[in-house]
Amino acid sequence: MVEKLKSLLGKIIAEKGAVTLFAIMRMDDLTDKWSVIFSAPWVTTESKDADFSYIVTKLNEGLSEEESASIARVGIFAKDHHIPQLFLRYKADQKIVDEKVNGFAVHEAYILASNPE
């Protein structure tokens, strides 16, 4: 699934532009489901609903039905929101295993894009 999401990331960048953070993680009590965290400079308060729909559509197009069903939640955030800021300290292609991040229990995570600038 990680390789499919990396390919999906390339498509998103080609269509919309730079991505600040793209991460998937199993966290807190949802150890068998993935959470997607996404942030980009083009995500704004005004466009957040449309951006959310765009990302969910891309996930559904790029993943199998079973893989899509393994995603419990999708969070779309502006770059300055505290949640992306927590994960921007990790580098792209980094894997996180059993780590606490600001009180969140991250069981497994893959940072697919991390561009703090």
PDB file of C-alpha atoms in Angstrom:
ATOM      1  CA  MET A   1       0.000   0.000   0.000  1.00  0.00           C
ATOM      2  CA  VAL A   2       2.870   2.391   0.761  1.00  0.00           C
ATOM      3  CA  GLU A   3       4.167   2.125  -2.818  1.00  0.00           C
ATOM      4  CA  LYS A   4       0.695   2.830  -4.207  1.00  0.00           C
ATOM      5  CA  LEU A   5       0.450   5.896  -1.975  1.00  0.00           C
ATOM      6  CA  LYS A   6       3.846   7.140  -3.158  1.00  0.00           C
ATOM      7  CA  SER A   7       2.597   6.880  -6.739  1.00  0.00           C
ATOM      8  CA  LEU A   8      -0.594   8.671  -5.723  1.00  0.00           C
ATOM      9  CA  LEU A   9       1.511  11.414  -4.113  1.00  0.00           C
ATOM     10  CA  GLY A  10       3.288  11.984  -7.428  1.00  0.00           C
ATOM     11  CA  LYS A  11      -0.068  12.389  -9.183  1.00  0.00           C
ATOM     12  CA  ILE A  12      -1.315  14.847  -6.565  1.00  0.00           C
ATOM     13  CA  ILE A  13       1.850  16.939  -6.876  1.00  0.00           C
ATOM     14  CA  ALA A  14       1.568  16.927 -10.674  1.00  0.00           C
ATOM     15  CA  GLU A  15      -2.084  18.040 -10.542  1.00  0.00           C
ATOM     16  CA  LYS A  16      -2.135  20.419  -7.582  1.00  0.00           C
ATOM     17  CA  GLY A  17       1.428  21.372  -6.640  1.00  0.00           C
ATOM     18  CA  ALA A  18       3.688  20.963  -3.630  1.00  0.00           C
ATOM     19  CA  VAL A  19       2.709  18.853  -0.633  1.00  0.00           C
ATOM     20  CA  THR A  20       3.851  19.751   2.872  1.00  0.00           C
ATOM     21  CA  LEU A  21       3.021  16.483   4.650  1.00  0.00           C
ATOM     22  CA  PHE A  22       1.579  13.160   3.570  1.00  0.00           C
ATOM     23  CA  ALA A  23       1.627  10.433   6.210  1.00  0.00           C
ATOM     24  CA  ILE A  24      -0.247   7.269   7.037  1.00  0.00           C
ATOM     25  CA  MET A  25      -0.305   5.865  10.521  1.00  0.00           C
ATOM     26  CA  ARG A  26      -1.874   3.367  12.830  1.00  0.00           C
ATOM     27  CA  MET A  27      -2.401   5.228  16.038  1.00  0.00           C
ATOM     28  CA  ASP A  28      -4.142   5.337  19.388  1.00  0.00           C
ATOM     29  CA  ASP A  29      -6.864   2.696  19.655  1.00  0.00           C
ATOM     30  CA  LEU A  30      -7.173   2.210  15.878  1.00  0.00           C
ATOM     31  CA  THR A  31      -4.271  -0.250  15.625  1.00  0.00           C
ATOM     32  CA  ASP A  32      -5.828  -2.164  12.727  1.00  0.00           C
ATOM     33  CA  LYS A  33      -6.824   0.915  10.680  1.00  0.00           C
ATOM     34  CA  TRP A  34      -4.829   3.678   9.020  1.00  0.00           C
ATOM     35  CA  SER A  35      -5.158   7.401   9.537  1.00  0.00           C
ATOM     36  CA  VAL A  36      -4.079   9.670   6.695  1.00  0.00           C
ATOM     37  CA  ILE A  37      -2.648  13.089   7.507  1.00  0.00           C
ATOM     38  CA  PHE A  38      -2.291  15.507   4.620  1.00  0.00           C
ATOM     39  CA  SER A  39      -1.139  19.105   4.363  1.00  0.00           C
ATOM     40  CA  ALA A  40      -0.283  21.303   1.390  1.00  0.00           C
ATOM     41  CA  PRO A  41       0.242  25.026   0.749  1.00  0.00           C
ATOM     42  CA  TRP A  42      -2.836  25.029  -1.489  1.00  0.00           C
ATOM     43  CA  VAL A  43      -5.110  23.777   1.330  1.00  0.00           C
ATOM     44  CA  THR A  44      -6.971  26.769   2.764  1.00  0.00           C
ATOM     45  CA  THR A  45      -9.925  27.240   5.078  1.00  0.00           C
ATOM     46  CA  GLU A  46     -12.054  28.162   2.067  1.00  0.00           C
ATOM     47  CA  SER A  47     -10.995  25.165  -0.027  1.00  0.00           C
ATOM     48  CA  LYS A  48     -10.749  22.566   2.745  1.00  0.00           C
ATOM     49  CA  ASP A  49     -13.989  20.722   1.872  1.00  0.00           C
ATOM     50  CA  ALA A  50     -13.077  20.511  -1.820  1.00  0.00           C
ATOM     51  CA  ASP A  51      -9.514  19.478  -0.943  1.00  0.00           C
ATOM     52  CA  PHE A  52     -10.830  16.754   1.370  1.00  0.00           C
ATOM     53  CA  SER A  53     -13.065  15.402  -1.419  1.00  0.00           C
ATOM     54  CA  TYR A  54     -10.153  15.536  -3.865  1.00  0.00           C
ATOM     55  CA  ILE A  55      -7.842  13.535  -1.556  1.00  0.00           C
ATOM     56  CA  VAL A  56     -10.503  10.936  -0.684  1.00  0.00           C
ATOM     57  CA  THR A  57     -11.315  10.505  -4.386  1.00  0.00           C
ATOM     58  CA  LYS A  58      -7.611  10.041  -5.182  1.00  0.00           C
ATOM     59  CA  LEU A  59      -7.257   7.470  -2.385  1.00  0.00           C
ATOM     60  CA  ASN A  60     -10.275   5.535  -3.658  1.00  0.00           C
ATOM     61  CA  GLU A  61      -8.974   5.636  -7.258  1.00  0.00           C
ATOM     62  CA  GLY A  62      -5.455   4.544  -6.325  1.00  0.00           C
ATOM     63  CA  LEU A  63      -6.164   1.836  -3.765  1.00  0.00           C
ATOM     64  CA  SER A  64      -8.021  -1.450  -3.873  1.00  0.00           C
ATOM     65  CA  GLU A  65     -11.383  -1.676  -2.144  1.00  0.00           C
ATOM     66  CA  GLU A  66      -9.779  -3.587   0.733  1.00  0.00           C
ATOM     67  CA  GLU A  67      -6.980  -1.022   1.099  1.00  0.00           C
ATOM     68  CA  SER A  68      -9.469   1.862   1.057  1.00  0.00           C
ATOM     69  CA  ALA A  69     -11.521   0.109   3.732  1.00  0.00           C
ATOM     70  CA  SER A  70      -8.414  -0.080   5.936  1.00  0.00           C
ATOM     71  CA  ILE A  71      -8.385   3.744   6.205  1.00  0.00           C
ATOM     72  CA  ALA A  72     -10.358   4.915   9.234  1.00  0.00           C
ATOM     73  CA  ARG A  73      -9.861   8.665   8.929  1.00  0.00           C
ATOM     74  CA  VAL A  74      -8.427  11.311   6.668  1.00  0.00           C
ATOM     75  CA  GLY A  75      -7.261  14.642   8.058  1.00  0.00           C
ATOM     76  CA  ILE A  76      -6.577  17.594   5.762  1.00  0.00           C
ATOM     77  CA  PHE A  77      -4.742  20.467   7.440  1.00  0.00           C
ATOM     78  CA  ALA A  78      -3.210  23.825   6.652  1.00  0.00           C
ATOM     79  CA  LYS A  79       0.562  23.794   7.081  1.00  0.00           C
ATOM     80  CA  ASP A  80       0.508  25.936  10.229  1.00  0.00           C
ATOM     81  CA  HIS A  81      -1.961  23.641  12.045  1.00  0.00           C
ATOM     82  CA  HIS A  82      -0.378  21.926  15.051  1.00  0.00           C
ATOM     83  CA  ILE A  83      -0.968  18.349  13.830  1.00  0.00           C
ATOM     84  CA  PRO A  84       1.151  18.581  10.659  1.00  0.00           C
ATOM     85  CA  GLN A  85       3.727  20.540  12.640  1.00  0.00           C
ATOM     86  CA  LEU A  86       4.100  17.561  15.006  1.00  0.00           C
ATOM     87  CA  PHE A  87       5.003  15.240  12.138  1.00  0.00           C
ATOM     88  CA  LEU A  88       7.111  17.598  10.017  1.00  0.00           C
ATOM     89  CA  ARG A  89      10.094  16.841  12.258  1.00  0.00           C
ATOM     90  CA  TYR A  90      10.257  13.464  10.517  1.00  0.00           C
ATOM     91  CA  LYS A  91      11.819  13.137   7.083  1.00  0.00           C
ATOM     92  CA  ALA A  92      10.160  11.773   3.956  1.00  0.00           C
ATOM     93  CA  ASP A  93      10.422   7.987   3.623  1.00  0.00           C
ATOM     94  CA  GLN A  94      10.854   7.616   7.375  1.00  0.00           C
ATOM     95  CA  LYS A  95       9.052   4.846   9.248  1.00  0.00           C
ATOM     96  CA  ILE A  96       7.902   5.378  12.834  1.00  0.00           C
ATOM     97  CA  VAL A  97       7.254   2.426  15.136  1.00  0.00           C
ATOM     98  CA  ASP A  98       5.785   2.515  18.660  1.00  0.00           C
ATOM     99  CA  GLU A  99       6.458   6.145  19.438  1.00  0.00           C
ATOM    100  CA  LYS A 100       4.524   8.797  21.346  1.00  0.00           C
ATOM    101  CA  VAL A 101       4.040  12.007  19.383  1.00  0.00           C
ATOM    102  CA  ASN A 102       2.566  14.763  21.565  1.00  0.00           C
ATOM    103  CA  GLY A 103       0.435  12.255  23.439  1.00  0.00           C
ATOM    104  CA  PHE A 104      -0.582  10.294  20.346  1.00  0.00           C
ATOM    105  CA  ALA A 105       0.390   6.610  20.473  1.00  0.00           C
ATOM    106  CA  VAL A 106       1.778   5.989  16.985  1.00  0.00           C
ATOM    107  CA  HIS A 107       2.047   2.213  16.499  1.00  0.00           C
ATOM    108  CA  GLU A 108       3.267   2.326  12.896  1.00  0.00           C
ATOM    109  CA  ALA A 109       3.610   5.223  10.478  1.00  0.00           C
ATOM    110  CA  TYR A 110       5.085   6.052   7.103  1.00  0.00           C
ATOM    111  CA  ILE A 111       5.996   9.631   6.264  1.00  0.00           C
ATOM    112  CA  LEU A 112       5.608   9.826   2.479  1.00  0.00           C
ATOM    113  CA  ALA A 113       6.218  13.584   2.153  1.00  0.00           C
ATOM    114  CA  SER A 114       7.690  16.008   4.651  1.00  0.00           C
ATOM    115  CA  ASN A 115       8.544  19.512   3.473  1.00  0.00           C
ATOM    116  CA  PRO A 116       8.711  21.916   6.435  1.00  0.00           C
ATOM    117  CA  GLU A 117       9.757  24.934   4.318  1.00  0.00           C
TER     118      GLU A 117
END
